[in-house]
CSV table of C-alpha atoms and ligand atoms in Angstrom, one decimal:
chain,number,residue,atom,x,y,z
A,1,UNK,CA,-54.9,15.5,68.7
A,2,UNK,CA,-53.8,13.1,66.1
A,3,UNK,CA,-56.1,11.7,63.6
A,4,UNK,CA,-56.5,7.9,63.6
A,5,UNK,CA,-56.4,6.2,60.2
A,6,UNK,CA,-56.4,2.4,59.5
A,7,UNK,CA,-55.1,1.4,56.2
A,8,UNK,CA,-56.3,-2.2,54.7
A,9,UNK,CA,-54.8,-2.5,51.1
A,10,UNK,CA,-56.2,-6.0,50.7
A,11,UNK,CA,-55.7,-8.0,47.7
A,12,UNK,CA,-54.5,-7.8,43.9
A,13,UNK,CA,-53.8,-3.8,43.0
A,14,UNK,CA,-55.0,-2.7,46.0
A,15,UNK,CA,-51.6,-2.7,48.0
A,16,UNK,CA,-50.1,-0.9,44.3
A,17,UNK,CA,-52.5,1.8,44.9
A,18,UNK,CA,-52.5,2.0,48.5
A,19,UNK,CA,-48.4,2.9,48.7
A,20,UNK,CA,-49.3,5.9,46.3
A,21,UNK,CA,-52.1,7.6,48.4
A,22,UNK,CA,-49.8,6.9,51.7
A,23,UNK,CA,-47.4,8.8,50.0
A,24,UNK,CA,-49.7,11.5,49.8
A,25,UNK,CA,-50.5,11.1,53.6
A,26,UNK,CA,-46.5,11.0,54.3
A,27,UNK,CA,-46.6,14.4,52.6
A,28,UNK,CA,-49.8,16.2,54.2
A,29,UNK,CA,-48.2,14.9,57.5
A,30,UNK,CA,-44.7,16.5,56.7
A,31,UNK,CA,-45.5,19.5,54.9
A,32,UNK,CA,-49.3,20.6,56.2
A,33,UNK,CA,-49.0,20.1,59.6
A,34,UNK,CA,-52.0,17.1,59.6
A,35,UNK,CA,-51.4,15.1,62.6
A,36,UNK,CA,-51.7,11.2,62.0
A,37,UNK,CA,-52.2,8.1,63.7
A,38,UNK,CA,-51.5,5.6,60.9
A,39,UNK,CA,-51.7,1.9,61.3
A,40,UNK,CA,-52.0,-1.0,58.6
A,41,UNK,CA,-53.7,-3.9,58.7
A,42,UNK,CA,-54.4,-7.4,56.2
A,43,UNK,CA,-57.6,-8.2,54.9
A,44,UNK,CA,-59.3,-10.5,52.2
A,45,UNK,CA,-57.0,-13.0,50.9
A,46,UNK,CA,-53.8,-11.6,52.5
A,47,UNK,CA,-55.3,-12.2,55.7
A,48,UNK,CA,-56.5,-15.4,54.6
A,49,UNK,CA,-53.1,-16.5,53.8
A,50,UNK,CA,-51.7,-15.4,57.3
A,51,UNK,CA,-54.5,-15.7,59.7
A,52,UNK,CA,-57.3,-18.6,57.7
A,53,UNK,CA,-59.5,-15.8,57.9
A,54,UNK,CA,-60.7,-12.8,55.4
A,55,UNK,CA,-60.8,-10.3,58.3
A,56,UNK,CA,-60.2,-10.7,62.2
A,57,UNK,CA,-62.5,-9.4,65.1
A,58,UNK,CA,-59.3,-7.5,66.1
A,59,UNK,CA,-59.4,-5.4,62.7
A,60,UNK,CA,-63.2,-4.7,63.1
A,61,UNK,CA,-62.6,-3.2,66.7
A,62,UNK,CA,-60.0,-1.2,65.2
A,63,UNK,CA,-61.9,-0.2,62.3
A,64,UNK,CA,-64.7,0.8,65.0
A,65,UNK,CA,-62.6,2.9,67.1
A,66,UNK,CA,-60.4,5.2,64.3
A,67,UNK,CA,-61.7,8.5,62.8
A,68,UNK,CA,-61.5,6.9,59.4
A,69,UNK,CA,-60.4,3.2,57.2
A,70,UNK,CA,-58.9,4.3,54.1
A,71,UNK,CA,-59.5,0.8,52.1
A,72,UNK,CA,-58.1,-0.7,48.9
A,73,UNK,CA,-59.7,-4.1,47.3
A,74,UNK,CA,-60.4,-7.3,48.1
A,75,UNK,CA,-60.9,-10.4,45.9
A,76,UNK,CA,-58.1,-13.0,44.5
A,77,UNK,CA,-59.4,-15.9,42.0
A,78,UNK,CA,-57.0,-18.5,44.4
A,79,UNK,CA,-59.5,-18.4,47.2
A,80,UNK,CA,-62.0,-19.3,44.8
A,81,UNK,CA,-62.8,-22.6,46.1
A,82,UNK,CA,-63.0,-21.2,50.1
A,83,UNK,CA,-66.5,-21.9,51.5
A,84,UNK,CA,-68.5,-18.1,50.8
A,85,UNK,CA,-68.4,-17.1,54.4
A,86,UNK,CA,-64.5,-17.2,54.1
A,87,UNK,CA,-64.3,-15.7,50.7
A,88,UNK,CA,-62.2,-12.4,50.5
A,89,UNK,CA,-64.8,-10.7,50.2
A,90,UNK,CA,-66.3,-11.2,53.2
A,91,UNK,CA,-64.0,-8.6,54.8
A,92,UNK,CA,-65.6,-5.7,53.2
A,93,UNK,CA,-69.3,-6.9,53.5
A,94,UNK,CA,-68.2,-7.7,57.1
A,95,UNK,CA,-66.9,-3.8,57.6
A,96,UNK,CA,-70.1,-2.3,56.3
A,97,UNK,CA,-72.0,-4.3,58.5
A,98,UNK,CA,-70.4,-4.5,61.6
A,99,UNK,CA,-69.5,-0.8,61.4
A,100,UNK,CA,-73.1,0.0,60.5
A,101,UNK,CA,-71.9,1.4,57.4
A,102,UNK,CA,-75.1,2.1,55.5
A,103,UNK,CA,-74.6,5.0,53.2
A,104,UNK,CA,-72.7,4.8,50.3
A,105,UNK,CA,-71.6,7.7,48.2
A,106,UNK,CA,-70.3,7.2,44.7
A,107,UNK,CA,-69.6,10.3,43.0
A,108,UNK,CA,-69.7,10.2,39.5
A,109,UNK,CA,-67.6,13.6,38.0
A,110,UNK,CA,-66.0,13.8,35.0
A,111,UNK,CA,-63.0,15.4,34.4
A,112,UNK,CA,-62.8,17.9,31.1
A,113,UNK,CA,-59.4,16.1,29.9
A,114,UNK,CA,-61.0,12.5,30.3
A,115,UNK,CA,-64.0,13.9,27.9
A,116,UNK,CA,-62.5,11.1,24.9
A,117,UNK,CA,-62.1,8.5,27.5
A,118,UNK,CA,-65.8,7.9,28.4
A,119,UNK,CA,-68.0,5.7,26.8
A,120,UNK,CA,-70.4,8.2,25.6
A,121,UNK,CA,-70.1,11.7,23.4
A,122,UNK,CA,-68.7,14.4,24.2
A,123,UNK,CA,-71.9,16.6,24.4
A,124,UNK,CA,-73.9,14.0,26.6
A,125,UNK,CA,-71.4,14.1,29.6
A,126,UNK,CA,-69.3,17.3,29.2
A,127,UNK,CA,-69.4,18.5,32.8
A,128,UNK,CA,-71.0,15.9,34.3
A,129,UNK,CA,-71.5,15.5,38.2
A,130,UNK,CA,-73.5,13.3,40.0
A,131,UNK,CA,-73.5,11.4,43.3
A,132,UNK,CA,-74.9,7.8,43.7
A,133,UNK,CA,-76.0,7.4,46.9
A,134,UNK,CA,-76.3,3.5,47.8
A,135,UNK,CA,-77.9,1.7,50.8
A,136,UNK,CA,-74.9,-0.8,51.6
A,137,UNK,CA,-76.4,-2.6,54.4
A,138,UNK,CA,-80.0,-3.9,53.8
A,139,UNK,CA,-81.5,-5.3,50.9
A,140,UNK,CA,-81.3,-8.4,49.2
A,141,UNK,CA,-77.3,-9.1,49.7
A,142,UNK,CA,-77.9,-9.7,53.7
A,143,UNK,CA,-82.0,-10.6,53.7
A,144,UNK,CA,-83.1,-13.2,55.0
A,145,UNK,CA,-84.4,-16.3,54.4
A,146,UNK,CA,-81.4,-17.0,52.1
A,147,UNK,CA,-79.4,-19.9,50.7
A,148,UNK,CA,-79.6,-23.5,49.0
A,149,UNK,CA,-81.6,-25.7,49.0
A,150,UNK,CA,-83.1,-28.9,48.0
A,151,UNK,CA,-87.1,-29.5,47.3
A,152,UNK,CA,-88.7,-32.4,48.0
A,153,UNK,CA,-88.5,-33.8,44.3
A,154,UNK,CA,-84.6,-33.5,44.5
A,155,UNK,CA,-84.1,-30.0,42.4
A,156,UNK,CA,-82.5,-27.4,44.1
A,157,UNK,CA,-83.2,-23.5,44.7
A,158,UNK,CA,-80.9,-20.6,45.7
A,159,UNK,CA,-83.4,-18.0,47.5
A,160,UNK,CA,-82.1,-14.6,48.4
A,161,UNK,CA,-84.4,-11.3,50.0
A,162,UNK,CA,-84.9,-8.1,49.6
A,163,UNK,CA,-85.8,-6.0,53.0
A,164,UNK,CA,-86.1,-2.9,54.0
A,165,UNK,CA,-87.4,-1.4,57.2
A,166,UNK,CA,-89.0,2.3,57.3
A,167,UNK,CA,-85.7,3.4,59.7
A,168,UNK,CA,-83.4,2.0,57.1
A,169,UNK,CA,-84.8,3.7,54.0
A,170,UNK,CA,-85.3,7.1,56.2
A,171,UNK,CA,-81.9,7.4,57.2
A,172,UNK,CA,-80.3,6.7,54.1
A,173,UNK,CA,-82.8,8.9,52.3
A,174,UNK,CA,-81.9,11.4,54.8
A,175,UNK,CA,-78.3,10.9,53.8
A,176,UNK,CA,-79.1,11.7,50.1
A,177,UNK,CA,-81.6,15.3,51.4
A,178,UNK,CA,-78.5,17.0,53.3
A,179,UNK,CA,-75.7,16.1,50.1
A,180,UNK,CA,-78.6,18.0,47.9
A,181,UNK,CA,-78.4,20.6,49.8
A,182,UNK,CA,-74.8,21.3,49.2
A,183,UNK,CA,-75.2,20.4,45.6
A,184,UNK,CA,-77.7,21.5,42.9
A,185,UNK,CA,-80.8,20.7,45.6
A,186,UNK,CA,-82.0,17.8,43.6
A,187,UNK,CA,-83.0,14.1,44.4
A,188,UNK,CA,-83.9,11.1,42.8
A,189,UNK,CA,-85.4,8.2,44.3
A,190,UNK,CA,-84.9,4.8,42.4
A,191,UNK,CA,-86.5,1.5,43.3
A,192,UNK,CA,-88.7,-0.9,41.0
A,193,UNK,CA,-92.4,0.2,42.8
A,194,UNK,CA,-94.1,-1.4,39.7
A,195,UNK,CA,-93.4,-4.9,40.8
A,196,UNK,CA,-91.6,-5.1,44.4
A,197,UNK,CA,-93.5,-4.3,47.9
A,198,UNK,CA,-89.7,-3.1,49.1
A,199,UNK,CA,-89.9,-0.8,46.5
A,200,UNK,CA,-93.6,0.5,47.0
A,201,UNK,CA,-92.5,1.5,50.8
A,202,UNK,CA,-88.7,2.5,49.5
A,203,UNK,CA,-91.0,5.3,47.6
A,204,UNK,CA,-93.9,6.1,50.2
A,205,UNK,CA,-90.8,6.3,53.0
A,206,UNK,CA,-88.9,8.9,51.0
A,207,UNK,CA,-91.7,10.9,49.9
A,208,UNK,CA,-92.9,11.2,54.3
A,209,UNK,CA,-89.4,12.3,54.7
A,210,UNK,CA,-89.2,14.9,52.3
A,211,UNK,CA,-92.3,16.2,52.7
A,212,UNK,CA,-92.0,16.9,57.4
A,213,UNK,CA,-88.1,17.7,56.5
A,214,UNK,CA,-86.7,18.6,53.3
A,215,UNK,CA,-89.1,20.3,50.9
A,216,UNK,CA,-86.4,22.6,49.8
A,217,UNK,CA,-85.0,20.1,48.1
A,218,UNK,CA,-86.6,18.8,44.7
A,219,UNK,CA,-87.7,15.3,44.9
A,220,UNK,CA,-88.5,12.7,41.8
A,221,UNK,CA,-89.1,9.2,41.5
A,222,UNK,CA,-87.7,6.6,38.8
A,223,UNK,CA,-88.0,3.3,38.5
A,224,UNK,CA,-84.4,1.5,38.3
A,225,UNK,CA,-84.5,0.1,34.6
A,226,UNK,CA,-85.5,3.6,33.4
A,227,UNK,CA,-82.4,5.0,35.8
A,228,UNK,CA,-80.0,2.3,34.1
A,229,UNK,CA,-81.3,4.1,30.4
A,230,UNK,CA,-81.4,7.7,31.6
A,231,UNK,CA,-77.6,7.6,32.4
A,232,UNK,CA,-76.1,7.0,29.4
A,233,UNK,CA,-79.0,9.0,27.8
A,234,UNK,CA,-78.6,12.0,29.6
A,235,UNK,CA,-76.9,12.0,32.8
A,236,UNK,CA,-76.3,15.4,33.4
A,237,UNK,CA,-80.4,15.6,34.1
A,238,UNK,CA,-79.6,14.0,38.0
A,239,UNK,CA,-77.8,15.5,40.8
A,240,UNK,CA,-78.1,12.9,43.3
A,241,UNK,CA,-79.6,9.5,42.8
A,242,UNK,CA,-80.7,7.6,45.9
A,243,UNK,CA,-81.2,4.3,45.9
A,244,UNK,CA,-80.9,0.5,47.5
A,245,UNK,CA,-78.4,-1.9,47.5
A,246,UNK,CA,-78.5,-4.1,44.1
A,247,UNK,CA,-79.8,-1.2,42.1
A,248,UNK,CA,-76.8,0.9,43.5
A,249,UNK,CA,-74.4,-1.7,43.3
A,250,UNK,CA,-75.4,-1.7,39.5
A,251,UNK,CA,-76.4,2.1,39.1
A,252,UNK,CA,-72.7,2.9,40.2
A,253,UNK,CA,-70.8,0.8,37.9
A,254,UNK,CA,-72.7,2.3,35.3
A,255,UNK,CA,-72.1,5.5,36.0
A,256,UNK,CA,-68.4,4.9,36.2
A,257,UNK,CA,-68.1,4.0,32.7
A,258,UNK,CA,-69.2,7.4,31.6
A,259,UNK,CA,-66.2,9.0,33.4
A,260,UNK,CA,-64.0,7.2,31.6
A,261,UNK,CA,-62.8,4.3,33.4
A,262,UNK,CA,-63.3,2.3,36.8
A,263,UNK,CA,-60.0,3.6,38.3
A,264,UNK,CA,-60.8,6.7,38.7
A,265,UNK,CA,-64.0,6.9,41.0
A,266,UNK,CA,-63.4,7.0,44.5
A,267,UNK,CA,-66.1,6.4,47.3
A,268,UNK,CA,-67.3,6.9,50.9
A,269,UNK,CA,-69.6,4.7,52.9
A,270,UNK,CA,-70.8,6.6,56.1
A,271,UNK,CA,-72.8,4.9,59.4
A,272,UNK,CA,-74.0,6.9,62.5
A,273,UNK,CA,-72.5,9.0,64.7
A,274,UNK,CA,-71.9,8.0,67.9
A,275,UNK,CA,-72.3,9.2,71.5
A,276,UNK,CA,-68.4,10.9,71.0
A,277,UNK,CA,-69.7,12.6,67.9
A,278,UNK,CA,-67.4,10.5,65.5
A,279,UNK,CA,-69.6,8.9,62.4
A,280,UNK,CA,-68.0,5.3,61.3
A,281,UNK,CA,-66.8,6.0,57.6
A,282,UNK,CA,-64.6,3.9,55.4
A,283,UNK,CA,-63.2,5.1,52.1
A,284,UNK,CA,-63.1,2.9,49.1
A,285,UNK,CA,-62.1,2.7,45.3
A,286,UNK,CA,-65.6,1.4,43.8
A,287,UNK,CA,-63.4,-0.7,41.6
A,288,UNK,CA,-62.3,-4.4,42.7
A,289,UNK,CA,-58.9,-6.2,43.3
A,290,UNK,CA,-58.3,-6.8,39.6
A,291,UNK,CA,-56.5,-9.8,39.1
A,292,UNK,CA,-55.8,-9.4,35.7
A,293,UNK,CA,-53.4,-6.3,36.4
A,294,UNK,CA,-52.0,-6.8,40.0
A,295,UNK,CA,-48.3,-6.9,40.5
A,296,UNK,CA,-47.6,-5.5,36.7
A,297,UNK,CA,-47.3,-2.0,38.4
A,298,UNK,CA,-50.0,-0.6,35.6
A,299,UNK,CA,-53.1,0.1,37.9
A,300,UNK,CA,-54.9,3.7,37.8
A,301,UNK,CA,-54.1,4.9,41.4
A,302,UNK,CA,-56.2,8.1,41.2
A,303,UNK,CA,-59.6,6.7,42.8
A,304,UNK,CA,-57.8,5.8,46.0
A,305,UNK,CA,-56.4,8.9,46.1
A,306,UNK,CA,-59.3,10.6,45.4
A,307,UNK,CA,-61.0,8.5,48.3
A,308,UNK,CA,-58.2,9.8,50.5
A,309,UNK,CA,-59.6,13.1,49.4
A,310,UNK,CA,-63.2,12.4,50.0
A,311,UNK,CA,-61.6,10.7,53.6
A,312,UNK,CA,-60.1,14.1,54.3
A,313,UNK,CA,-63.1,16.2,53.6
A,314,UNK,CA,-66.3,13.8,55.4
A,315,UNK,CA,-64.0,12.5,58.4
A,316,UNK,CA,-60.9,15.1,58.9
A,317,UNK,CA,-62.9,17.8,57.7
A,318,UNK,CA,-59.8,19.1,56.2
A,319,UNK,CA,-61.6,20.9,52.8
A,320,UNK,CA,-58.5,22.6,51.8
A,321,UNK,CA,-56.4,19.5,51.4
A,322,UNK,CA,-58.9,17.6,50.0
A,323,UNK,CA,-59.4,20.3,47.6
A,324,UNK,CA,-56.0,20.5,46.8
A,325,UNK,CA,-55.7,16.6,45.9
A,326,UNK,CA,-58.6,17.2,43.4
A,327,UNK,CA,-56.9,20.2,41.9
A,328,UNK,CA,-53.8,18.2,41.2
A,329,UNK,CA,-55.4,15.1,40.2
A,330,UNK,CA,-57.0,17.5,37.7
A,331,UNK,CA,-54.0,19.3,36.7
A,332,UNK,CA,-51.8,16.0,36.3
A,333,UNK,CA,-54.5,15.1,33.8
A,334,UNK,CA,-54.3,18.0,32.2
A,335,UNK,CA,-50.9,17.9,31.4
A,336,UNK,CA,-51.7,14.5,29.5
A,337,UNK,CA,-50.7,11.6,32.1
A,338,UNK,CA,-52.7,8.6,31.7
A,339,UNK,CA,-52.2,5.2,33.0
A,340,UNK,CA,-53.1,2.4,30.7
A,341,UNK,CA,-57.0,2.3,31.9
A,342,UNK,CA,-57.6,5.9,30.7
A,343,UNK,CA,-54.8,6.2,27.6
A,344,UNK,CA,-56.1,6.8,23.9
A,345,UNK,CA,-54.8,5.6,21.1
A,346,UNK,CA,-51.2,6.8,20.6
A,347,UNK,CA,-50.9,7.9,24.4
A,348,UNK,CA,-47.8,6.1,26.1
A,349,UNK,CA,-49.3,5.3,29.5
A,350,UNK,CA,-47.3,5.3,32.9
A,351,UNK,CA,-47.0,3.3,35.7
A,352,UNK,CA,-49.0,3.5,38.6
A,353,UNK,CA,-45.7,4.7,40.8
A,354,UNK,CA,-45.2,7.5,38.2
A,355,UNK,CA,-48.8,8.8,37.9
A,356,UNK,CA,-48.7,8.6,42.3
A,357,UNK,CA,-45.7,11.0,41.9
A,358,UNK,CA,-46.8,12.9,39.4
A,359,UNK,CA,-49.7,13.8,41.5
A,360,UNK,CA,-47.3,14.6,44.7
A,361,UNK,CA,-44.7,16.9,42.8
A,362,UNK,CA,-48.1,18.6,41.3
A,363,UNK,CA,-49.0,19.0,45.1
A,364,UNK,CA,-46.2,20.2,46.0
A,365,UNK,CA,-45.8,23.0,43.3
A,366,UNK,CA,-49.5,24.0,44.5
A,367,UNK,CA,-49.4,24.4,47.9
B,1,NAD,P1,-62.5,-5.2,39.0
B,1,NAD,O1,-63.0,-3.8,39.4
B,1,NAD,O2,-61.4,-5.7,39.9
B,1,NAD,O3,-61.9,-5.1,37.5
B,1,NAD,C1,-62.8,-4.9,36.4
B,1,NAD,C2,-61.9,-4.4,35.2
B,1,NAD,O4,-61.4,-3.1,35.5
B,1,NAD,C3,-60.6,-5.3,35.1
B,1,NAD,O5,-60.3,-5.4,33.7
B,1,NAD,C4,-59.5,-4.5,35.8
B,1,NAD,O6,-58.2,-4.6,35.3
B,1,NAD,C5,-60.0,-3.0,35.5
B,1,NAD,N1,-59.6,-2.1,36.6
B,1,NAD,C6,-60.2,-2.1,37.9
B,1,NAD,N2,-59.6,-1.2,38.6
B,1,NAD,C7,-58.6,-0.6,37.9
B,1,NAD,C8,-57.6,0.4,38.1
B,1,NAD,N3,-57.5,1.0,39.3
B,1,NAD,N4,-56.8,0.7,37.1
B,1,NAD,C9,-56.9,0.1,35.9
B,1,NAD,N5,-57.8,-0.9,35.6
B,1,NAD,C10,-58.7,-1.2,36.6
B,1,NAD,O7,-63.7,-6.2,39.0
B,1,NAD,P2,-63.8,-7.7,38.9
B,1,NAD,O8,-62.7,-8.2,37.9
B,1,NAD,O9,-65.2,-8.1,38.6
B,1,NAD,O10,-63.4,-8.3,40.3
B,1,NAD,C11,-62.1,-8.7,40.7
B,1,NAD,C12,-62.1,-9.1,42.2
B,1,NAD,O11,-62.4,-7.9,42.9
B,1,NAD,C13,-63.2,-10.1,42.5
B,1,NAD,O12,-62.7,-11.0,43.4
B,1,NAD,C14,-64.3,-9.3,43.1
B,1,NAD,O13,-65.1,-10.0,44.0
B,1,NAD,C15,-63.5,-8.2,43.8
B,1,NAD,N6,-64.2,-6.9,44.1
B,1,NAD,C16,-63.9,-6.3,45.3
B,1,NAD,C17,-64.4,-5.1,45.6
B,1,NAD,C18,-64.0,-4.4,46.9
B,1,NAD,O14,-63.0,-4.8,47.4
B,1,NAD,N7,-64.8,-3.5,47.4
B,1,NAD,C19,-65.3,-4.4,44.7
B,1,NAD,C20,-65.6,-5.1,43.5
B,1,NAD,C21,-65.0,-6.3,43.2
């Protein structure tokens, strides 16, 4: 049976990128038998401009009912002025909550011929590998009571909340426990317990957990301020990090910058299974629409197509290929191909198109 894929390129670079890791699905299709169901659809701004909205109902029951959405970036500075529940961005905050989508996984691996591009030395993230796993659906960005609004004595106050049941701390946490296990065995719990009551249960929940289900694994605690320090101190010390929505959202980015740049980390965001066995995933660059670059044809396409990678390993469960994208990701690197994000001084950067088939003929030469 065919595998059912939406694609949702979205705004800014993410269409750019997008075209290059279709390509690589044109070619798995062609060349490596994978059978695909592919279907496109617009969201964020782009659907804005067509349909007044930033995502239609008819795009969520798609997204709900494919094995996997392989998604690009939403966000363009003209819808600016658009009242926040019809902002671009709403389409991606309205995925991961409609498809329950509440475990984020930002993988944070550095590749040996990026070493000079990353903001730290050599010695501190040589080899690096960590995953960042982030509650995406809780927590203060969808608490309630939230909004606006206007005191008695005229002044005004913008009140936002963080929450976090016991269920949705255990089954992220639980998320985090079975990735360990295929990895170095090691977790790390991050919340603020010194000054937030979300926090003081976020560590009491995980701690239950591990202790009835996965005392293989090694648990610690650290408080999210010391996490933001200990990554560009030493980073190598974590394996996976697992942690809530703001703290993620800020752990990740920071972890980017020590692989060199914020094109080239891909991510998955995994809900439940459900009753036919399929979990709701969607696949994402961590990195945004950014305006600055689209349409000059200069973007770093390599973390969508190493989300299309992570796509084919957690929902197709086709190792090999995925594998085989990583290896020639790595080896186009190797042989000193850098878009402009990633170039050192003196390096003349390519395009996005050229570094997306520089990756294919790479593929191609491998298989
Ligand atoms: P951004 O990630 O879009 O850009 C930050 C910087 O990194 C920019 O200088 C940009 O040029 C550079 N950059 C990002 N991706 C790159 C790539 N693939 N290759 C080369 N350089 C790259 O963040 P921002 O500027 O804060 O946000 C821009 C828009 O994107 C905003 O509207 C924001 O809300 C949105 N956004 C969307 C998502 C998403 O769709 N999941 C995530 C983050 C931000």
């Amino acid at each position: 049976m065919a595998h059912k894929l939406l694609l949702l390129p979205g705004d800014g670079i993410g269409p750019e990128i997008m075209a290059q890791a279709v390509k690589i699905l044109n070619w798995l299709r062609d060349t490596r038998g994978l059978k695909l169901e592919m279907e496109e659809e617009l969201v964020g701004g782009a659907s804005l401009a067509v349909h007044n909205h930033p995502i239609r109902d008819e795009v969520i029951a798609k997204a709900k009912e494919v094995d996997a959405v392989l998604f690009g970036s939403v966000g363009d500075p003209k819808w600016k002025d658009v009242p926040f529940d019809r902002r671009p961005e709403v389409a991606i905050l309205k995925l991961r909550k409609d498809l329950n989508l509440y475990a984020n996984l930002r993988p944070a691996q550095l590749f040996d011929p990026l070493l000079s591009a990353s903001a730290l030395k050599p010695d501190v993230v040589r080899g690096l590998d960590l995953m960042i796993v982030r509650e995406t659906v809780g927590g203060i960005y969808f608490g309630e009571p939230r909004g606006i609004k206007t005191l008695p004595d005229g002044s005004r106050v913008g009140i936002n909340t963080e929450v976090y049941t016991t269920s949705e701390i255990e089954r992220v946490a639980r998320v985090a426990f079975e990735l360990a296990r295929l990895r170095q065995g090691r977790v790390c719990s991050v919340e603020k317990c010194n000054v937030m009551e979300s926090g003081l249960l976020w560590k009491e929940v995980v701690t239950d957990l591990h202790q009835r289900d996965y005392k293989d694994v090694e648990l610690s605690h650290m408080l999210a301020d010391n996490c933001a320090m200990q990554l560009v101190r030493a980073p190598r010390q974590f394996d996976v990090i697992v942690t809530g929505n703001l703290f993620g959202d800020l752990l990740s980015d920071l972890a980017s910058m020590l692989t060199g740049s914020l094109g080239m980390l891909p991510s998955a965001t995994l809900g439940s299974v459900n009753e036919n066995g399929k979990r709701a995933a969607l696949y994402e660059p961590i990195h945004g629409s950014a305006p600055d670059i689209a349409g000059k044809n200069i973007a770093n396409p390599l973390a969508q197509i190493l989300s299309l990678a992570m796509l084919l390993r957690y929902s197709l469960k086709r190792l090999e290929d995925a594998a085989l994208i990583e290896l020639a990701v790595s080896k186009v690197l190797e042989s000193g191909l850098r878009t402009a994000d990633i170039a050192t001084d003196g390096v003349k950067a390519v395009s996005t198109e050229e570094m997306g088939e520089a990756v294919l003929k790479t593929l191609a030469k491998l298989a």
